[in-house]
Coordinates of C-alpha atoms in Angstrom, one line a residue:
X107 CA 12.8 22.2 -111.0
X108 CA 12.0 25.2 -113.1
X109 CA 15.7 25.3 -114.4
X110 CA 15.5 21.6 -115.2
X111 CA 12.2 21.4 -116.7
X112 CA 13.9 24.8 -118.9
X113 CA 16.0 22.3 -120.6
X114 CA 13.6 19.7 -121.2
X115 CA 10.9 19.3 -124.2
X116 CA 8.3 17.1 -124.7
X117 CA 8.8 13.7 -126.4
X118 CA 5.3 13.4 -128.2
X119 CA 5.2 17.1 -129.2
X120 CA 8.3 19.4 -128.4
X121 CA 6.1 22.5 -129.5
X122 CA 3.8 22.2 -126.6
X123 CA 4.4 22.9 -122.5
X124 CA 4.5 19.9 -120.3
X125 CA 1.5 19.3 -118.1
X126 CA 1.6 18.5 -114.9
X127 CA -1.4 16.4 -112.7
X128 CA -3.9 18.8 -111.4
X129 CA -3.9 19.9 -107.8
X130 CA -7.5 21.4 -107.4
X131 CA -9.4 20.2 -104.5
X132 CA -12.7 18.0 -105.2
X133 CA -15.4 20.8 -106.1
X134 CA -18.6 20.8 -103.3
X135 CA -20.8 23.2 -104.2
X136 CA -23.7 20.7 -103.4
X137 CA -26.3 22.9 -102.0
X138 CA -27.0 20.3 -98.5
X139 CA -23.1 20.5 -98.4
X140 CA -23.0 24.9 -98.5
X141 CA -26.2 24.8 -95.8
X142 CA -24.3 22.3 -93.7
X143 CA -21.0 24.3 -93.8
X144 CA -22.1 27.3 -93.0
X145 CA -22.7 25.7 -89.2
X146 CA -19.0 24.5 -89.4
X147 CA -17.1 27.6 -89.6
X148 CA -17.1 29.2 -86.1
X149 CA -16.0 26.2 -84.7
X150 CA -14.1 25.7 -87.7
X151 CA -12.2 29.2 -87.1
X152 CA -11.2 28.9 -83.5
X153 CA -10.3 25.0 -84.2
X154 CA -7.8 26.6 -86.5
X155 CA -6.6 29.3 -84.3
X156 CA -5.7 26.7 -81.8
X157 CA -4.3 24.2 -83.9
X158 CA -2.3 27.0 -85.2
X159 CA -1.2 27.7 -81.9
X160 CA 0.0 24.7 -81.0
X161 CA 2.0 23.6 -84.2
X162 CA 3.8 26.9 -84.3
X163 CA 5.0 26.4 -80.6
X164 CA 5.8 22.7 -81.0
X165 CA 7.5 23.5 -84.6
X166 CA 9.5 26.4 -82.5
X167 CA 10.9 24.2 -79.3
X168 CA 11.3 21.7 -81.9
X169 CA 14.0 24.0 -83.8
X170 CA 15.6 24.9 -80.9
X171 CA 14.7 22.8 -77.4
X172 CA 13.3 19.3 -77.6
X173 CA 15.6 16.6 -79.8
X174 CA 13.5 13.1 -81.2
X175 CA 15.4 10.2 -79.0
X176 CA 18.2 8.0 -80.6
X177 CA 16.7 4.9 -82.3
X178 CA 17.3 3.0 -85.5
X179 CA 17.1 6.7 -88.1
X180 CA 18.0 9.1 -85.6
X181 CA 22.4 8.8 -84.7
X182 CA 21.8 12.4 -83.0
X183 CA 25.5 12.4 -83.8
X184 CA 27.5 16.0 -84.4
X185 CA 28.8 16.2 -88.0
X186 CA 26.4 14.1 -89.8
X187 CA 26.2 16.1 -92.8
X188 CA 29.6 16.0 -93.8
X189 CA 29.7 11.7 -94.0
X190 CA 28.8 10.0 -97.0
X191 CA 25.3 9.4 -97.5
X192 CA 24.1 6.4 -99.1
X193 CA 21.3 6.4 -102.0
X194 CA 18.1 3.5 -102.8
X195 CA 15.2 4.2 -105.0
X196 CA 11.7 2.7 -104.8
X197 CA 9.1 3.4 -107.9
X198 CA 5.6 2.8 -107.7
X199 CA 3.0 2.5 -110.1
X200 CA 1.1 5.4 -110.0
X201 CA -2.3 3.3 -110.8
X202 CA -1.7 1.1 -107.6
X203 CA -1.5 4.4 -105.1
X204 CA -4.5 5.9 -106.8
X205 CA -6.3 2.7 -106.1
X206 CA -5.7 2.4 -102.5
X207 CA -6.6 6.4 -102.5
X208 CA -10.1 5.6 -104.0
X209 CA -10.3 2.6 -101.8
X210 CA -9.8 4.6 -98.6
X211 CA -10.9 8.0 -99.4
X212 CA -8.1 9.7 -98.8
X213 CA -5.1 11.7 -101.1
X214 CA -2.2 10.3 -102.8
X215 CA 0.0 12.9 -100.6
X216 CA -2.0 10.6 -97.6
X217 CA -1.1 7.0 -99.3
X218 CA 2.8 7.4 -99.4
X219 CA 3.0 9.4 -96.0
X220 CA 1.4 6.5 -94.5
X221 CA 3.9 3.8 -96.7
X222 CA 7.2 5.7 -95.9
X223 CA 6.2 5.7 -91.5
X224 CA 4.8 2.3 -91.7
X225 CA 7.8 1.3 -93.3
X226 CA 10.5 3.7 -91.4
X227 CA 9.0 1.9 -87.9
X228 CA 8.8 -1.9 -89.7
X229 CA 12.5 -1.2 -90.1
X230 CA 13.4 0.5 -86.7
X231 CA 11.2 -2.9 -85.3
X232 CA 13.8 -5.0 -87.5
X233 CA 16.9 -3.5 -86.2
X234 CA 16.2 -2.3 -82.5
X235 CA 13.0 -3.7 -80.7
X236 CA 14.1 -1.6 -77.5
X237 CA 14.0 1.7 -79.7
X238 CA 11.3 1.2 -82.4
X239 CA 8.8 3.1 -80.8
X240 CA 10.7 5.8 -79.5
X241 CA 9.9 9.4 -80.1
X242 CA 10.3 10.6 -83.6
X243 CA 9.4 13.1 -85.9
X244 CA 9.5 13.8 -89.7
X245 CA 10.3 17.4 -91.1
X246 CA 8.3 17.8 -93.6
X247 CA 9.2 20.5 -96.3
X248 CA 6.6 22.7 -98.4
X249 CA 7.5 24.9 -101.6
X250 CA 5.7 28.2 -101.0
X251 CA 6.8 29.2 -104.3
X252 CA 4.5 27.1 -106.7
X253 CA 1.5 28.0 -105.4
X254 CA -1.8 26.8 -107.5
X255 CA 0.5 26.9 -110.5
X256 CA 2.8 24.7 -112.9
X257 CA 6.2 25.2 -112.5
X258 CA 8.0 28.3 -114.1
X259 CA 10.8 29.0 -117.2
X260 CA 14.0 30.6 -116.3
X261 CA 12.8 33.4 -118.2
X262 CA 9.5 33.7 -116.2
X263 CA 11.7 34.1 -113.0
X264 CA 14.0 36.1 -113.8
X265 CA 11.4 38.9 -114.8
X266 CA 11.6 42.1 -112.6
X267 CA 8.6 41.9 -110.4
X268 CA 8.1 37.9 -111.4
X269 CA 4.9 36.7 -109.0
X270 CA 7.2 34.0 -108.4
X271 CA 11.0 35.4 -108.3
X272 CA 14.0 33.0 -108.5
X273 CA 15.1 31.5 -105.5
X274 CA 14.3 28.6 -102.9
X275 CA 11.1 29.6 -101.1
X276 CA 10.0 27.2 -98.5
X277 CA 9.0 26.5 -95.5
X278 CA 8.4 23.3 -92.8
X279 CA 6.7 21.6 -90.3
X280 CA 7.6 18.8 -88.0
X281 CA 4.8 15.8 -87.4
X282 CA 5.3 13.1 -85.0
X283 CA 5.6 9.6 -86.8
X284 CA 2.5 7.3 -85.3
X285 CA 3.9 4.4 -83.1
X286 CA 4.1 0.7 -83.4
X287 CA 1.8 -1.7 -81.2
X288 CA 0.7 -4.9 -81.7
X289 CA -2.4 -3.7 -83.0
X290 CA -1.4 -1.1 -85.3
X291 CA 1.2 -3.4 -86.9
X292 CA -1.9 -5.7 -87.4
X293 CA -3.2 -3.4 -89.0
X294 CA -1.2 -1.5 -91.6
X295 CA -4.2 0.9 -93.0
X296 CA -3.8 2.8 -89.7
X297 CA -0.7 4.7 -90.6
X298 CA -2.7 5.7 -94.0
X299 CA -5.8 7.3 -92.1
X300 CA -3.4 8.7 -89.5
X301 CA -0.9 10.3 -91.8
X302 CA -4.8 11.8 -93.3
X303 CA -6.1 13.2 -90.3
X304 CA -2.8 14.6 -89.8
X305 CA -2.1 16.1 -92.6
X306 CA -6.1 17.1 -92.8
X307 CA -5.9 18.9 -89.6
X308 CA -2.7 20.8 -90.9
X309 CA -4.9 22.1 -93.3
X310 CA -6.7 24.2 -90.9
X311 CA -3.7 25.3 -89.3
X312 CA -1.2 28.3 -90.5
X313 CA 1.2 27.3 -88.9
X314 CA 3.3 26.6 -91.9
X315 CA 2.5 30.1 -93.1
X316 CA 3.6 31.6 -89.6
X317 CA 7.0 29.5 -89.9
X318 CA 7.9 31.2 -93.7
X319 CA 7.2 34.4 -92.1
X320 CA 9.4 33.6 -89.1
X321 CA 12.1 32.6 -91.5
X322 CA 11.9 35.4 -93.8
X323 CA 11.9 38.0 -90.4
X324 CA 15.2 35.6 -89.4
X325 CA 17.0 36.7 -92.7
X326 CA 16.3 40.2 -91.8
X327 CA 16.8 40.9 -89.1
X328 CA 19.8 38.8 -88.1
X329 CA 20.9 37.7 -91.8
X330 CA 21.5 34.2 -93.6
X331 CA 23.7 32.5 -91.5
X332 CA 21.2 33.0 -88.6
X333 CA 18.8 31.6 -90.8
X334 CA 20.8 28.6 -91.6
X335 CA 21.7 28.0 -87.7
X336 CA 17.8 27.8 -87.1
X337 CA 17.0 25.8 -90.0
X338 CA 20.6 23.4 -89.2
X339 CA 19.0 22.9 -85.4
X340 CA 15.4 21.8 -87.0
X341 CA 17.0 19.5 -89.3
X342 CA 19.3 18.1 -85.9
X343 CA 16.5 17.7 -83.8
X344 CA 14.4 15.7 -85.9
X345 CA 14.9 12.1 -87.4
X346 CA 14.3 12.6 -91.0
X347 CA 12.8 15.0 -93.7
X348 CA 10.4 14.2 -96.2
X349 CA 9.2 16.0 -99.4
X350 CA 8.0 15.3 -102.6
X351 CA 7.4 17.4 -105.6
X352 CA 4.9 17.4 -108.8
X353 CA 6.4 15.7 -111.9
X354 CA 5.4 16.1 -115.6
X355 CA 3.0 13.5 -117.2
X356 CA 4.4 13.1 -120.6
X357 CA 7.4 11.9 -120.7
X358 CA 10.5 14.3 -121.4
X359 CA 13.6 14.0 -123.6
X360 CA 17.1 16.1 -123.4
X361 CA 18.7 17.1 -126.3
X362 CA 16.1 14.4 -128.1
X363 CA 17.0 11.7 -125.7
X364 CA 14.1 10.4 -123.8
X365 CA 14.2 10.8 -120.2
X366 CA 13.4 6.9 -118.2
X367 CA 13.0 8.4 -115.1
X368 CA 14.2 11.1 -112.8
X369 CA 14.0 11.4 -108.9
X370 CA 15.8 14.1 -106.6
X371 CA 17.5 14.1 -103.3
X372 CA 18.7 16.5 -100.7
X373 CA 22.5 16.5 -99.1
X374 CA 24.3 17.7 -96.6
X375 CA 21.5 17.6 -94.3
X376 CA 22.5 17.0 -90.4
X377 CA 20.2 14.0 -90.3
X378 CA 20.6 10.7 -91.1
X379 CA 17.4 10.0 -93.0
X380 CA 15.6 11.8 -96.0
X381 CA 13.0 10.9 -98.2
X382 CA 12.5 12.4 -101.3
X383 CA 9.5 11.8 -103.7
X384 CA 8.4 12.6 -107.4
X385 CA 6.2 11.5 -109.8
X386 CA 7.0 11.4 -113.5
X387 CA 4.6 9.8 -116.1
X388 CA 2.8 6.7 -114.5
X389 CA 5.2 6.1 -112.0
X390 CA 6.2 7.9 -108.5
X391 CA 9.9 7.1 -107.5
X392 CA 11.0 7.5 -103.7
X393 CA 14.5 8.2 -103.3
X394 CA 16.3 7.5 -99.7
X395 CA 19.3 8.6 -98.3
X396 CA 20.9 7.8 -95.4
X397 CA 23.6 7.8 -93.2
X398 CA 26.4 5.6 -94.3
X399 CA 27.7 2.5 -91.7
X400 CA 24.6 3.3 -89.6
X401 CA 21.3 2.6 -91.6
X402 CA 21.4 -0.1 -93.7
X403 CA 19.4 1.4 -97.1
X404 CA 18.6 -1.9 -98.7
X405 CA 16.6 -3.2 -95.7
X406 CA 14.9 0.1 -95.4
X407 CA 13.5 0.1 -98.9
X408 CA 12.1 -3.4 -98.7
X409 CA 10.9 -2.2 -95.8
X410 CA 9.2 0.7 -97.2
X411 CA 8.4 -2.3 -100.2
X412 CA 6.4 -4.3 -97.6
X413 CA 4.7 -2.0 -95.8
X414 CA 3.3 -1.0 -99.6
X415 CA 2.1 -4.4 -100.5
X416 CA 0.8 -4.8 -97.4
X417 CA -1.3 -1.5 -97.1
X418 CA -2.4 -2.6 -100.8
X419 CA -3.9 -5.7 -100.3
X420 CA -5.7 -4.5 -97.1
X421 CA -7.2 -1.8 -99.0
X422 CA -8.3 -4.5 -102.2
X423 CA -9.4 -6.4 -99.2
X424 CA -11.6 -3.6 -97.3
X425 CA -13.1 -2.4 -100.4
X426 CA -14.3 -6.0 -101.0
X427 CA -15.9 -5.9 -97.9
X428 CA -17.8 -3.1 -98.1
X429 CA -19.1 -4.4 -101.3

């Protein structure tokens, strides 16, 4: 991103940086809210030791032991990287996700976690009723390398002793996608709030740190290709991946041609589902790829569309409600 963005300029002002949407948590310095805390970090502490515990050990036998079943996203099939994937986009208003964020208190990260599972199992309902609530899991990828910051020049990381060097620097964790029941289905706000406890209770968890350290000890001591073999066998073992990445919100131009839109997708991946995501301007754009002659990519973006308008209007609906 930090090549790309090199070779881009602003459309309003070419002189000036692009700016991306800011990534600091809400600010609680409210003096009740310090007293309170203070109670909550013992617990707070071991609560993360064991939630660290257990995501690093499932994250592990997940990368080399226990495989997500066969259903609708998940062939399990040997050689899956090297057949032609298939590509659909999805874009969002941005305005829309931040209202169903405000609506339900939770992050935009939360909102379009909980659109792409409820839409992933309204599709694998669609195709296979026998296998739609079988045991799944999403790989979800994290960039250790932008940490707190904006994205960096060419120039910037190619510095001798750069705080963030060139290179790919990430790391991943594997969450189990929420099932389908009757109830659930009824009620499509669930797969919001679970996708934010989830994601709120990997918060206090380092396992993602422990897996970047397990990777860099990997390349090490036993090299790349060692490396790749553990990475290839997370990939295998679960039914899709799923990342997103920080856009610029002005809009860009290249070579003084303005930029419409811009989305980003991974390859070669031995899985038969990934889900990218970025946001650029006042829109976010998901981009899907799949497995070609086994997932059919139109019916699982308006899949993904549905499960959208429906978590919108239930969140219009709730905060009506509640007024």
């Amino acid at each position: 991103m930090g090549a790309l963005l090199s070779c881009l300029q602003r459309v309003d002002n070419p002189s000036l940086p692009l700016t991306f949407p800011s990534r600091q948590k809400s600010n609680f310095n409210n003096n009740n809210k310090g007293y309170i805390s203070n109670f909550k970090i013992v617990p707070r502490f071991f609560k993360g030791i064991v939630n660290t515990l257990y995501d690093f050990g499932w994250s592990t036998l997940k990368s080399t032991l226990i495989e997500d079943d066969r259903t609708a996203i998940h062939s399990g099939d040997d050689g899956v990287e090297f057949r032609s994937p298939v590509l659909v986009t999805n874009t969002f208003l941005l305005d829309s996700l931040k209202q169903i964020k405000t609506n339900l208190n939770v992050t935009i990260n939360d909102v379009i976690t909980g659109i792409v599972i409820y839409g992933t199992r309204l599709y694998m309902e669609e195709v296979n009723k026998e296998t739609c609530n079988g045991k799944c899991s999403a790989l979800v990828l994290f960039n250790t390398r932008v940490l707190g910051g904006s994205y960096k020049s060419v120039s910037d990381m190619i510095r001798p002793n750069s705080d963030m060097p060139w290179g790919n620097h990430f790391t991943f964790l594997p969450i189990s996608l929420p099932k389908l029941t009757n109830n659930k289905s009824n009620n499509p706000l669930y797969f919001v709030q679970k996708a934010h406890r989830i994601i709120d209770r990997k918060r206090n968890s380092a396992s993602v740190w422990l897996t970047s350290k397990l990777l860099d000890l990997l390349r090490k001591l036993r090299g790349p290709e060692a490396t790749a073999r553990f990475i290839h066998g997370t990939l295998k073992n679960t039914s899709m991946a799923l990342t997103n990445m920080i856009g610029p919100v002005e809009e860009m131009a290249l070579a003084n041609h303005p930029v419409k839109g811009l989305y980003f997708v991974v390859t070669g991946a031995p899985q038969s589902c990934s889900v990218t995501i970025v946001s650029y301007v006042d829109k976010l754009r998901i981009a899907i790829v799949v497995e070609k002659d086994f997932i059919d990519p139109n019916k699982l973006k308006s899949c993904i569309e549905n499960a959208y308008e429906s978590i919108f209007k239930a969140a219009i609906n709730s905060s009506k409600v509640e007024k």
